């Protein structure tokens, strides 16, 4: 048996040798064909480009790619050997790193050699060890980071910031976002760990954005004089979370902002004001003014926090008149100081012609020449008692609202201080009132006894246009009902020499048995009905055989 197998192998050995020789010949000819094709490709227009120019084309192709964060841009190096050699020879082609996995990141770091790095992406690997390894690898390259934008778990990014931020010597954009759904809850945000100290010059940082990442105002990143965009956030949108703890002292915040104030264009601070108390029970006033922080290039500003802290910061800012301001104020205890600081700023600009007050926001915009100008002021309320917050703002904002000529109202439920509100808007000519506001006409009819001039003894003496929206004009259970109050109010103003020239009613409910249009036009010359009111009114008159003339 063994002898038979030996003779079989011996008989087949020449066949194997011949097959091997043919396969070697095929390989040789294949390489020759590839070589010929390569020389043929080099005769094309793009094949004759200098290697330096081809490298620039590939690098710019990666920069312009909309999906380079997913590494699909690497396909550019798979076109042909010429493209591949050009890509492998230029480390800039590999400088766009994706932190999705440690394996891909290690591959890109090796090929990028020593060029500045751009890192963008999410650290969403389910393997916690791999996520930690990714951030460690990025931290080791901190000195090469030019731009970095990472979303990831709170605890890992918190440690990464403390470990790496002081080593970023050439970084221009730094954006870290905590997106951990199972991360810190209310009251669980930790203080910033101490950053590693590195004796080096300030980085040329231009864009700094930290979302739920603990920091201190004394950190090295705030020593850059080139920052144009600063966005620091302590919570997600609509999240009832606390401010970041232990960000430093108030003077450290102002000192940091003054460092790059001359270049700052966008400022957004949300819940990152120092936790050190500004006042004490013995001295409930704001601390003395320290120094001014001029912001000549500022284009937009948003501040979110306790009204006391916002007022303290505003007292130190010198802001251009046209900058739109947005505030989200909490804790009405400091509203007086906040509105005082705001009035000082607005007094330097042209009085604004338009204002709107709703259940959670107060806005001011426009001018007498162009009422359509975008809002220059928005104040959002964050308080359980919105009516109380609005009342405090109105009481302390009379200087701010004095120039308003067009007022839109949609106050929160339970608001009843209409008289105090109207006294803050003495120059209003157009009043728009939305929702069901049962008491505002009663308060408008109350003459003020503090002034002797008949024309000024009426609230809103310059008012000539009233627009009502989404109001019930007839309520049987009320005596008198809203329509009767409206009619009495128009007569009341005529008696005081302040007639209403125009009334607009939009989407208002009423009893079709009441001839509202006819009765109003006996007092007001111009009465305009909205779609809903006009439809019901026409139906009523059509049923009675009469004709409507709008």
Short mmCIF file of C-alpha atoms in Angstrom, two decimals:
data_model
loop_
_atom_site.label_atom_id
_atom_site.label_comp_id
_atom_site.label_asym_id
_atom_site.label_seq_id
_atom_site.Cartn_x
_atom_site.Cartn_y
_atom_site.Cartn_z
CA UNK A 1 0.00 0.00 0.00
CA UNK A 2 2.77 2.39 0.92
CA UNK A 3 4.67 1.54 -2.26
CA UNK A 4 1.55 2.32 -4.36
CA UNK A 5 1.11 5.74 -2.74
CA UNK A 6 4.79 6.50 -3.31
CA UNK A 7 4.47 5.68 -7.03
CA UNK A 8 1.30 7.87 -7.26
CA UNK A 9 3.07 10.94 -5.78
CA UNK A 10 6.08 10.33 -8.03
CA UNK A 11 3.82 10.18 -11.08
CA UNK A 12 2.02 13.44 -10.10
CA UNK A 13 5.16 15.40 -9.15
CA UNK A 14 5.93 16.57 -12.74
CA UNK A 15 2.33 17.78 -13.05
CA UNK A 16 2.63 19.85 -9.87
CA UNK A 17 5.94 21.30 -11.00
CA UNK A 18 4.50 22.30 -14.36
CA UNK A 19 1.47 23.91 -12.74
CA UNK A 20 3.70 25.86 -10.36
CA UNK A 21 5.81 27.14 -13.25
CA UNK A 22 2.69 28.32 -15.09
CA UNK A 23 1.38 30.13 -12.01
CA UNK A 24 4.76 31.86 -11.64
CA UNK A 25 4.57 32.91 -15.29
CA UNK A 26 1.06 34.28 -14.74
CA UNK A 27 2.29 36.31 -11.75
CA UNK A 28 5.19 37.70 -13.78
CA UNK A 29 2.94 38.64 -16.67
CA UNK A 30 0.35 40.14 -14.29
CA UNK A 31 2.98 42.36 -12.76
CA UNK A 32 4.13 43.31 -16.21
CA UNK A 33 0.57 44.18 -17.23
CA UNK A 34 0.13 46.29 -14.06
CA UNK A 35 3.40 48.03 -14.85
CA UNK A 36 2.25 48.74 -18.40
CA UNK A 37 -1.11 50.05 -17.14
CA UNK A 38 0.69 52.23 -14.62
CA UNK A 39 2.85 53.74 -17.38
CA UNK A 40 -0.30 54.21 -19.47
CA UNK A 41 -2.08 55.98 -16.60
CA UNK A 42 0.87 58.30 -16.22
CA UNK A 43 0.26 59.52 -19.75
CA UNK A 44 -3.20 60.85 -18.75
CA UNK A 45 -3.63 64.49 -17.77
CA UNK A 46 -4.00 63.77 -14.06
CA UNK A 47 -1.21 61.19 -14.18
CA UNK A 48 1.21 63.85 -15.38
CA UNK A 49 0.49 66.13 -12.44
CA UNK A 50 3.45 66.73 -10.12
CA UNK A 51 3.22 64.66 -6.95
CA UNK A 52 3.11 67.83 -4.83
CA UNK A 53 0.09 69.13 -6.71
CA UNK A 54 -1.71 65.77 -6.52
CA UNK A 55 -1.10 65.71 -2.77
CA UNK A 56 -2.70 69.13 -2.43
CA UNK A 57 -5.73 67.94 -4.41
CA UNK A 58 -6.19 64.91 -2.16
CA UNK A 59 -5.74 66.93 1.03
CA UNK A 60 -8.33 69.50 -0.08
CA UNK A 61 -10.70 66.71 -1.12
CA UNK A 62 -10.58 65.38 2.43
CA UNK A 63 -11.11 68.85 3.91
CA UNK A 64 -14.16 69.44 1.70
CA UNK A 65 -15.69 66.01 2.29
CA UNK A 66 -18.99 66.27 4.15
CA UNK A 67 -18.62 62.79 5.66
CA UNK A 68 -14.94 62.70 6.58
CA UNK A 69 -15.95 62.04 10.16
CA UNK A 70 -16.98 58.52 9.07
CA UNK A 71 -13.60 57.79 7.44
CA UNK A 72 -15.18 57.30 4.01
CA UNK A 73 -12.74 59.90 2.68
CA UNK A 74 -10.03 57.16 2.75
CA UNK A 75 -11.58 55.86 -0.49
CA UNK A 76 -9.70 58.64 -2.28
CA UNK A 77 -6.53 56.61 -1.76
CA UNK A 78 -8.09 53.53 -3.40
CA UNK A 79 -8.51 55.02 -6.88
CA UNK A 80 -5.14 53.91 -8.25
CA UNK A 81 -1.56 53.34 -7.20
CA UNK A 82 -0.69 56.94 -8.06
CA UNK A 83 -3.34 58.24 -5.64
CA UNK A 84 -2.35 55.73 -2.99
CA UNK A 85 1.36 56.62 -3.19
CA UNK A 86 0.50 60.32 -3.01
CA UNK A 87 -1.74 59.76 0.04
CA UNK A 88 0.83 57.58 1.82
CA UNK A 89 3.52 60.15 1.14
CA UNK A 90 1.61 63.10 2.63
CA UNK A 91 0.77 62.85 6.36
CA UNK A 92 -1.72 65.72 6.04
CA UNK A 93 -4.07 63.30 4.29
CA UNK A 94 -4.37 61.35 7.55
CA UNK A 95 -4.76 64.22 10.00
CA UNK A 96 -8.55 63.96 10.31
CA UNK A 97 -9.09 61.53 13.17
CA UNK A 98 -12.27 59.79 14.20
CA UNK A 99 -12.44 58.62 17.84
CA UNK A 100 -14.95 55.85 17.21
CA UNK A 101 -12.50 53.02 17.99
CA UNK A 102 -8.95 52.65 19.24
CA UNK A 103 -7.96 50.46 16.27
CA UNK A 104 -8.86 53.07 13.64
CA UNK A 105 -7.42 55.87 15.74
CA UNK A 106 -4.05 54.13 16.16
CA UNK A 107 -3.91 53.53 12.39
CA UNK A 108 -4.53 57.21 11.62
CA UNK A 109 -2.10 58.52 14.25
CA UNK A 110 0.74 56.43 12.79
CA UNK A 111 0.18 57.69 9.27
CA UNK A 112 -0.33 61.31 10.30
CA UNK A 113 3.22 61.43 11.71
CA UNK A 114 3.73 64.86 13.30
CA UNK A 115 1.22 67.13 11.51
CA UNK A 116 -1.50 69.00 13.47
CA UNK A 117 -4.57 66.86 14.09
CA UNK A 118 -8.31 67.48 13.66
CA UNK A 119 -10.54 65.22 15.76
CA UNK A 120 -14.31 65.14 15.45
CA UNK A 121 -16.82 62.48 16.39
CA UNK A 122 -18.58 60.58 19.14
CA UNK A 123 -17.04 58.20 21.61
CA UNK A 124 -19.92 55.74 21.55
CA UNK A 125 -18.14 52.39 21.71
CA UNK A 126 -19.96 50.06 24.10
CA UNK A 127 -16.64 48.79 25.42
CA UNK A 128 -15.71 51.12 28.28
CA UNK A 129 -12.07 49.98 28.16
CA UNK A 130 -11.88 50.93 24.49
CA UNK A 131 -13.46 54.35 25.19
CA UNK A 132 -10.86 55.00 27.88
CA UNK A 133 -8.07 53.87 25.55
CA UNK A 134 -9.30 56.23 22.81
CA UNK A 135 -9.19 59.27 25.11
CA UNK A 136 -5.76 58.23 26.44
CA UNK A 137 -4.43 58.05 22.87
CA UNK A 138 -5.86 61.50 22.09
CA UNK A 139 -4.44 62.89 25.33
CA UNK A 140 -0.97 61.67 24.33
CA UNK A 141 -1.32 63.75 21.15
CA UNK A 142 -2.51 66.90 22.95
CA UNK A 143 0.48 68.90 21.72
CA UNK A 144 -0.59 68.20 18.10
CA UNK A 145 -4.30 68.99 18.40
CA UNK A 146 -5.45 71.83 16.13
CA UNK A 147 -9.20 71.21 16.36
CA UNK A 148 -11.11 68.82 18.59
CA UNK A 149 -14.85 68.27 18.90
CA UNK A 150 -15.85 65.21 20.92
CA UNK A 151 -19.12 63.95 22.37
CA UNK A 152 -18.90 61.26 25.01
CA UNK A 153 -19.53 60.11 28.59
CA UNK A 154 -19.35 62.73 31.30
CA UNK A 155 -16.86 60.99 33.57
CA UNK A 156 -14.35 60.28 30.78
CA UNK A 157 -14.50 63.76 29.26
CA UNK A 158 -14.18 65.33 32.69
CA UNK A 159 -10.89 63.50 33.27
CA UNK A 160 -9.73 64.15 29.71
CA UNK A 161 -10.23 67.91 30.10
CA UNK A 162 -8.24 68.03 33.32
CA UNK A 163 -5.43 65.91 31.92
CA UNK A 164 -5.06 67.38 28.45
CA UNK A 165 -6.23 70.97 28.31
CA UNK A 166 -2.97 72.41 29.64
CA UNK A 167 -0.94 70.53 27.04
CA UNK A 168 -2.83 71.82 24.01
CA UNK A 169 -0.26 74.25 22.67
CA UNK A 170 -1.62 74.84 19.14
CA UNK A 171 -5.34 74.17 19.57
CA UNK A 172 -7.70 76.61 17.82
CA UNK A 173 -11.05 74.93 18.47
CA UNK A 174 -11.96 72.97 21.58
CA UNK A 175 -15.49 71.60 21.97
CA UNK A 176 -16.40 68.89 24.49
CA UNK A 177 -19.97 67.68 24.95
CA UNK A 178 -21.23 65.34 27.63
CA UNK A 179 -24.00 63.25 26.08
CA UNK A 180 -24.19 60.49 28.67
CA UNK A 181 -27.87 59.74 29.22
CA UNK A 182 -26.93 57.86 32.37
CA UNK A 183 -24.49 60.51 33.53
CA UNK A 184 -24.85 63.09 36.30
CA UNK A 185 -28.34 63.99 37.45
CA UNK A 186 -29.55 67.04 39.30
CA UNK A 187 -27.16 67.87 42.10
CA UNK A 188 -24.55 65.31 40.95
CA UNK A 189 -22.26 67.54 38.85
CA UNK A 190 -18.75 67.35 40.27
CA UNK A 191 -16.33 70.18 40.72
CA UNK A 192 -13.59 70.48 38.13
CA UNK A 193 -10.49 68.41 38.92
CA UNK A 194 -7.23 70.30 39.12
CA UNK A 195 -5.72 70.64 35.65
CA UNK A 196 -2.15 69.44 35.19
CA UNK A 197 0.20 72.40 35.31
CA UNK A 198 2.34 73.05 32.25
CA UNK A 199 4.58 76.08 31.87
CA UNK A 200 3.85 77.17 28.32
CA UNK A 201 2.46 80.08 26.36
CA UNK A 202 -1.28 80.49 25.93
CA UNK A 203 -2.69 78.50 22.99
CA UNK A 204 -4.09 80.34 19.93
CA UNK A 205 -7.58 79.17 20.90
CA UNK A 206 -10.43 80.81 18.98
CA UNK A 207 -13.45 78.63 19.66
CA UNK A 208 -14.15 77.19 23.12
CA UNK A 209 -17.30 75.20 23.85
CA UNK A 210 -17.87 73.06 26.96
CA UNK A 211 -21.19 71.32 27.60
CA UNK A 212 -21.60 69.90 31.10
CA UNK A 213 -17.82 69.73 31.52
CA UNK A 214 -16.53 71.05 34.89
CA UNK A 215 -13.89 73.78 34.63
CA UNK A 216 -12.40 76.72 36.49
CA UNK A 217 -12.11 80.26 35.21
CA UNK A 218 -8.43 80.14 36.11
CA UNK A 219 -7.74 77.28 33.67
CA UNK A 220 -5.08 77.85 31.04
CA UNK A 221 -7.51 77.80 28.10
CA UNK A 222 -8.91 81.16 29.25
CA UNK A 223 -5.49 82.79 28.91
CA UNK A 224 -5.79 82.91 25.11
CA UNK A 225 -6.28 86.39 23.68
CA UNK A 226 -7.77 85.07 20.41
CA UNK A 227 -11.08 83.58 21.60
CA UNK A 228 -13.95 84.73 19.37
CA UNK A 229 -16.61 82.21 20.45
CA UNK A 230 -17.17 81.17 24.07
CA UNK A 231 -20.05 78.81 24.91
CA UNK A 232 -20.11 77.25 28.37
CA UNK A 233 -23.19 75.27 29.37
CA UNK A 234 -24.11 73.44 32.57
CA UNK A 235 -27.25 71.67 31.35
CA UNK A 236 -29.17 70.38 28.37
CA UNK A 237 -31.94 72.46 26.86
CA UNK A 238 -35.08 72.48 29.06
CA UNK A 239 -33.23 70.50 31.75
CA UNK A 240 -33.76 71.45 35.36
CA UNK A 241 -30.15 70.97 36.42
CA UNK A 242 -27.97 72.92 38.83
CA UNK A 243 -25.15 75.26 37.94
CA UNK A 244 -21.61 73.94 37.68
CA UNK A 245 -20.02 73.96 41.13
CA UNK A 246 -16.76 75.68 42.03
CA UNK A 247 -15.91 77.46 38.78
CA UNK A 248 -13.91 80.03 40.69
CA UNK A 249 -14.34 83.48 42.20
CA UNK A 250 -16.29 86.33 40.53
CA UNK A 251 -13.12 88.32 39.88
CA UNK A 252 -11.60 85.29 38.09
CA UNK A 253 -14.54 85.23 35.66
CA UNK A 254 -14.14 88.92 34.85
CA UNK A 255 -10.36 88.63 34.58
CA UNK A 256 -10.67 85.71 32.16
CA UNK A 257 -13.19 87.55 29.97
CA UNK A 258 -11.06 90.70 29.93
CA UNK A 259 -8.12 88.68 28.55
CA UNK A 260 -9.84 88.05 25.22
CA UNK A 261 -12.54 90.75 25.36
CA UNK A 262 -11.16 92.62 22.35
CA UNK A 263 -11.69 89.61 20.03
CA UNK A 264 -14.85 88.04 21.54
CA UNK A 265 -17.83 87.87 19.15
CA UNK A 266 -20.16 85.24 20.65
CA UNK A 267 -20.69 84.88 24.41
CA UNK A 268 -23.00 82.19 25.84
CA UNK A 269 -22.80 81.41 29.56
CA UNK A 270 -25.39 79.02 30.96
CA UNK A 271 -25.22 78.15 34.66
CA UNK A 272 -21.44 78.62 34.90
CA UNK A 273 -21.27 81.67 37.12
CA UNK A 274 -19.08 81.37 40.23
CA UNK A 275 -20.80 79.72 43.15
CA UNK A 276 -19.13 82.09 45.61
CA UNK A 277 -21.90 84.27 47.07
CA UNK A 278 -21.87 87.89 45.96
CA UNK A 279 -23.80 89.14 48.98
CA UNK A 280 -24.37 88.35 52.62
CA UNK A 281 -27.43 88.78 54.84
CA UNK A 282 -25.70 91.80 56.38
CA UNK A 283 -24.96 93.36 52.95
CA UNK A 284 -27.58 92.34 50.35
CA UNK A 285 -26.19 94.74 47.70
CA UNK A 286 -23.91 93.96 44.79
CA UNK A 287 -20.18 94.17 45.54
CA UNK A 288 -18.27 97.28 44.43
CA UNK A 289 -17.40 97.71 40.78
CA UNK A 290 -13.92 96.34 39.95
CA UNK A 291 -13.13 97.21 36.32
CA UNK A 292 -14.79 97.45 32.93
CA UNK A 293 -14.66 94.70 30.32
CA UNK A 294 -15.12 96.33 26.88
CA UNK A 295 -16.53 94.01 24.19
CA UNK A 296 -16.19 96.03 20.97
CA UNK A 297 -16.61 93.09 18.53
CA UNK A 298 -19.43 91.28 20.32
CA UNK A 299 -22.26 90.18 17.99
CA UNK A 300 -24.52 88.22 20.33
CA UNK A 301 -24.72 87.46 24.06
CA UNK A 302 -26.75 84.98 26.11
CA UNK A 303 -26.54 84.72 29.90
CA UNK A 304 -28.40 82.16 32.01
CA UNK A 305 -28.36 82.15 35.80
CA UNK A 306 -29.51 83.88 38.94
CA UNK A 307 -30.49 87.47 38.25
CA UNK A 308 -28.02 88.69 40.88
CA UNK A 309 -25.02 87.15 39.09
CA UNK A 310 -26.17 88.39 35.70
CA UNK A 311 -26.53 91.90 37.09
CA UNK A 312 -23.01 91.73 38.54
CA UNK A 313 -21.55 90.77 35.16
CA UNK A 314 -23.58 93.37 33.25
CA UNK A 315 -22.30 96.11 35.52
CA UNK A 316 -18.78 95.39 34.26
CA UNK A 317 -19.53 94.98 30.54
CA UNK A 318 -19.30 97.69 27.89
CA UNK A 319 -21.46 96.32 25.07
CA UNK A 320 -22.19 97.87 21.64
CA UNK A 321 -25.71 99.28 21.39
CA UNK A 322 -26.84 97.00 18.54
CA UNK A 323 -25.87 93.67 20.13
CA UNK A 324 -28.91 91.39 20.66
CA UNK A 325 -29.07 90.29 24.30
CA UNK A 326 -30.76 87.17 25.66
CA UNK A 327 -31.19 86.49 29.36
CA UNK A 328 -32.71 83.56 31.21
CA UNK A 329 -33.18 84.81 34.75
CA UNK A 330 -33.89 82.80 37.87
CA UNK A 331 -34.42 83.75 41.48
CA UNK A 332 -36.43 87.02 41.52
CA UNK A 333 -34.45 88.17 44.57
CA UNK A 334 -32.01 89.99 42.30
CA UNK A 335 -34.42 91.34 39.70
CA UNK A 336 -34.04 94.93 40.94
CA UNK A 337 -30.28 94.92 40.37
CA UNK A 338 -30.67 93.11 37.04
CA UNK A 339 -33.18 95.60 35.62
CA UNK A 340 -31.10 98.51 36.91
CA UNK A 341 -28.00 97.23 35.11
CA UNK A 342 -30.05 96.56 31.98
CA UNK A 343 -31.55 100.05 32.01
CA UNK A 344 -28.08 101.59 32.16
CA UNK A 345 -27.07 99.67 29.04
CA UNK A 346 -30.26 100.40 27.07
CA UNK A 347 -30.15 104.10 27.99
CA UNK A 348 -27.10 104.47 25.72
CA UNK A 349 -29.02 103.39 22.61
CA UNK A 350 -32.03 104.63 20.68
CA UNK A 351 -35.32 103.88 22.45
CA UNK A 352 -36.88 100.68 21.17
CA UNK A 353 -40.35 100.98 19.68
CA UNK A 354 -41.68 97.44 20.16
CA UNK A 355 -42.06 95.12 23.14
CA UNK A 356 -43.73 91.78 23.79
CA UNK A 357 -44.49 90.16 27.14
CA UNK A 358 -45.79 86.59 27.27
CA UNK A 359 -46.05 83.88 29.89
CA UNK A 360 -42.28 83.25 29.94
CA UNK A 361 -40.51 85.91 27.86
CA UNK A 362 -40.14 89.66 27.50
CA UNK A 363 -38.73 91.05 24.24
CA UNK A 364 -37.80 94.53 23.00
CA UNK A 365 -36.97 95.36 19.38
CA UNK A 366 -37.33 97.77 16.50
CA UNK A 367 -37.09 101.53 16.23
CA UNK A 368 -39.44 104.31 15.22
CA UNK A 369 -37.91 104.32 11.75
CA UNK A 370 -37.95 100.53 11.28
CA UNK A 371 -40.08 98.47 13.73
CA UNK A 372 -39.07 95.25 11.94
CA UNK A 373 -35.52 95.26 13.29
CA UNK A 374 -34.64 92.02 15.09
CA UNK A 375 -35.03 91.92 18.91
CA UNK A 376 -32.21 93.53 20.85
CA UNK A 377 -33.43 92.12 24.16
CA UNK A 378 -35.07 88.86 25.23
CA UNK A 379 -35.69 88.03 28.88
CA UNK A 380 -36.87 84.49 29.64
CA UNK A 381 -38.29 83.64 33.07
CA UNK A 382 -37.35 80.52 34.99
CA UNK A 383 -39.44 80.48 38.11
CA UNK A 384 -42.38 78.47 39.39
CA UNK A 385 -44.37 81.65 39.91
CA UNK A 386 -44.13 83.25 36.46
CA UNK A 387 -46.62 85.97 37.37
CA UNK A 388 -44.43 87.02 40.29
CA UNK A 389 -41.34 87.10 38.10
CA UNK A 390 -43.09 89.23 35.48
CA UNK A 391 -44.39 91.58 38.14
CA UNK A 392 -40.88 92.15 39.51
CA UNK A 393 -39.49 92.82 36.02
CA UNK A 394 -42.27 95.28 35.18
CA UNK A 395 -41.95 97.12 38.48
CA UNK A 396 -38.23 97.67 37.99
CA UNK A 397 -38.15 98.19 34.22
CA UNK A 398 -39.99 101.47 33.69
CA UNK A 399 -36.87 103.20 32.37
CA UNK A 400 -36.29 100.28 30.03
CA UNK A 401 -39.83 100.29 28.61
CA UNK A 402 -40.42 104.05 28.50
CA UNK A 403 -39.85 104.39 24.75
CA UNK A 404 -42.03 101.48 23.66
CA UNK A 405 -44.84 102.44 21.25
CA UNK A 406 -46.09 98.97 20.20
CA UNK A 407 -46.84 96.50 22.99
CA UNK A 408 -47.90 92.86 22.69
CA UNK A 409 -49.19 91.08 25.80
CA UNK A 410 -49.82 87.43 26.60
CA UNK A 411 -49.18 87.29 30.35
CA UNK A 412 -49.01 84.11 32.41
CA UNK A 413 -52.07 82.68 34.18
CA UNK A 414 -52.83 84.47 37.41
CA UNK A 415 -51.33 87.82 36.39
CA UNK A 416 -53.49 90.63 37.73
CA UNK A 417 -51.18 93.64 38.06
CA UNK A 418 -52.33 95.28 34.84
CA UNK A 419 -52.28 98.81 36.21
CA UNK A 420 -48.61 98.56 37.26
CA UNK A 421 -47.77 97.04 33.87
CA UNK A 422 -49.46 99.82 31.89
CA UNK A 423 -47.78 102.50 34.00
CA UNK A 424 -44.43 101.14 32.77
CA UNK A 425 -45.42 101.81 29.14
CA UNK A 426 -46.60 105.45 29.05
CA UNK A 427 -45.97 105.99 25.31
CA UNK A 428 -47.74 102.94 23.87
CA UNK A 429 -49.77 103.69 20.72
CA UNK A 430 -50.62 100.12 19.64
CA UNK A 431 -51.68 97.44 22.15
CA UNK A 432 -52.07 93.77 21.23
CA UNK A 433 -53.57 91.45 23.84
CA UNK A 434 -53.79 87.69 23.41
CA UNK A 435 -55.43 84.89 25.38
CA UNK A 436 -58.25 85.42 27.86
CA UNK A 437 -57.39 88.43 29.97
CA UNK A 438 -60.50 89.33 31.89
CA UNK A 439 -59.19 92.19 34.01
CA UNK A 440 -57.07 94.32 31.69
CA UNK A 441 -59.99 96.48 30.46
CA UNK A 442 -61.16 97.13 34.01
CA UNK A 443 -57.71 98.35 34.97
CA UNK A 444 -57.39 100.42 31.79
CA UNK A 445 -60.64 102.21 32.70
CA UNK A 446 -59.30 103.26 36.09
CA UNK A 447 -58.21 106.93 35.79
CA UNK A 448 -54.99 107.85 37.56
CA UNK A 449 -55.33 110.52 40.22
CA UNK A 450 -51.66 111.52 40.31
CA UNK A 451 -51.77 113.71 37.18
CA UNK A 452 -53.94 116.76 36.58
CA UNK A 453 -53.89 117.00 32.80
CA UNK A 454 -57.09 115.39 31.45
CA UNK A 455 -55.21 113.77 28.58
CA UNK A 456 -52.72 112.22 30.95
CA UNK A 457 -55.18 111.12 33.61
CA UNK A 458 -55.87 107.96 31.61
CA UNK A 459 -53.66 104.91 31.44
CA UNK A 460 -51.90 104.65 28.07
CA UNK A 461 -52.99 108.16 27.04
CA UNK A 462 -51.44 107.89 23.55
CA UNK A 463 -53.08 104.56 22.72
CA UNK A 464 -54.96 104.64 19.40
CA UNK A 465 -55.00 101.01 18.17
CA UNK A 466 -56.22 97.95 20.13
CA UNK A 467 -55.86 94.40 18.80
CA UNK A 468 -57.49 91.50 20.64
CA UNK A 469 -56.74 87.89 19.77
CA UNK A 470 -58.26 84.68 21.09
CA UNK A 471 -60.56 86.40 23.60
CA UNK A 472 -64.15 85.66 24.60
CA UNK A 473 -66.15 88.83 24.04
CA UNK A 474 -69.39 87.51 25.50
CA UNK A 475 -69.48 85.42 28.65
CA UNK A 476 -73.02 85.01 30.02
CA UNK A 477 -71.85 84.18 33.53
CA UNK A 478 -69.98 87.49 33.82
CA UNK A 479 -71.73 90.76 34.57
CA UNK A 480 -70.76 92.86 32.75
CA UNK A 481 -69.33 90.62 30.09
CA UNK A 482 -66.06 91.48 28.22
CA UNK A 483 -67.81 93.05 25.23
CA UNK A 484 -69.77 95.45 27.41
CA UNK A 485 -66.52 96.35 29.14
CA UNK A 486 -64.85 96.93 25.78
CA UNK A 487 -67.66 99.18 24.64
CA UNK A 488 -67.71 101.12 27.93
CA UNK A 489 -63.91 101.50 27.72
CA UNK A 490 -64.04 103.05 24.24
CA UNK A 491 -66.71 105.50 25.44
CA UNK A 492 -64.66 106.17 28.59
CA UNK A 493 -61.63 107.17 26.52
CA UNK A 494 -63.72 109.42 24.28
CA UNK A 495 -64.96 111.24 27.36
CA UNK A 496 -61.35 111.85 28.43
CA UNK A 497 -60.28 113.07 24.99
CA UNK A 498 -58.25 109.94 24.16
CA UNK A 499 -60.40 108.10 21.60
CA UNK A 500 -59.48 104.75 20.06
CA UNK A 501 -59.10 105.07 16.29
CA UNK A 502 -58.95 101.39 15.39
CA UNK A 503 -59.91 98.03 16.91
CA UNK A 504 -58.88 94.66 15.43
CA UNK A 505 -60.50 91.46 16.69
CA UNK A 506 -58.84 88.17 15.67
CA UNK A 507 -60.25 84.72 16.48
CA UNK A 508 -62.57 86.07 19.16
CA UNK A 509 -65.63 84.15 20.38
CA UNK A 510 -68.91 85.95 20.99
CA UNK A 511 -72.66 85.46 21.14
CA UNK A 512 -74.10 85.81 17.64
CA UNK A 513 -77.19 87.41 19.10
CA UNK A 514 -75.14 90.55 19.92
CA UNK A 515 -74.59 93.10 17.12
CA UNK A 516 -70.96 93.63 18.12
CA UNK A 517 -69.79 95.21 14.87
CA UNK A 518 -72.58 97.74 14.70
CA UNK A 519 -72.34 98.80 18.33
CA UNK A 520 -68.57 99.20 18.21
CA UNK A 521 -68.70 101.27 15.04
CA UNK A 522 -70.92 103.78 16.80
CA UNK A 523 -67.86 104.69 18.88
CA UNK A 524 -64.82 103.52 16.88
CA UNK A 525 -64.57 104.44 13.21
CA UNK A 526 -62.35 101.55 12.09
CA UNK A 527 -63.31 98.07 13.35
CA UNK A 528 -61.67 95.06 11.69
CA UNK A 529 -62.72 91.47 12.25
CA UNK A 530 -60.56 88.41 11.93
CA UNK A 531 -61.57 85.28 10.03
CA UNK A 532 -63.45 83.56 12.82
CA UNK A 533 -65.35 86.57 14.10
CA UNK A 534 -66.21 87.78 10.62
CA UNK A 535 -67.54 84.36 9.58
CA UNK A 536 -69.90 84.08 12.55
CA UNK A 537 -71.00 87.68 12.23
CA UNK A 538 -71.83 87.31 8.54
CA UNK A 539 -73.75 84.10 9.24
CA UNK A 540 -75.87 85.89 11.83
CA UNK A 541 -76.68 88.85 9.59
CA UNK A 542 -77.32 86.63 6.58
CA UNK A 543 -79.87 84.69 8.61
CA UNK A 544 -81.64 87.96 9.44
CA UNK A 545 -81.58 89.14 5.81
CA UNK A 546 -79.14 92.01 6.37
CA UNK A 547 -75.88 92.75 4.49
CA UNK A 548 -72.44 93.23 6.04
CA UNK A 549 -70.18 96.06 4.90
CA UNK A 550 -66.73 95.60 6.38
#
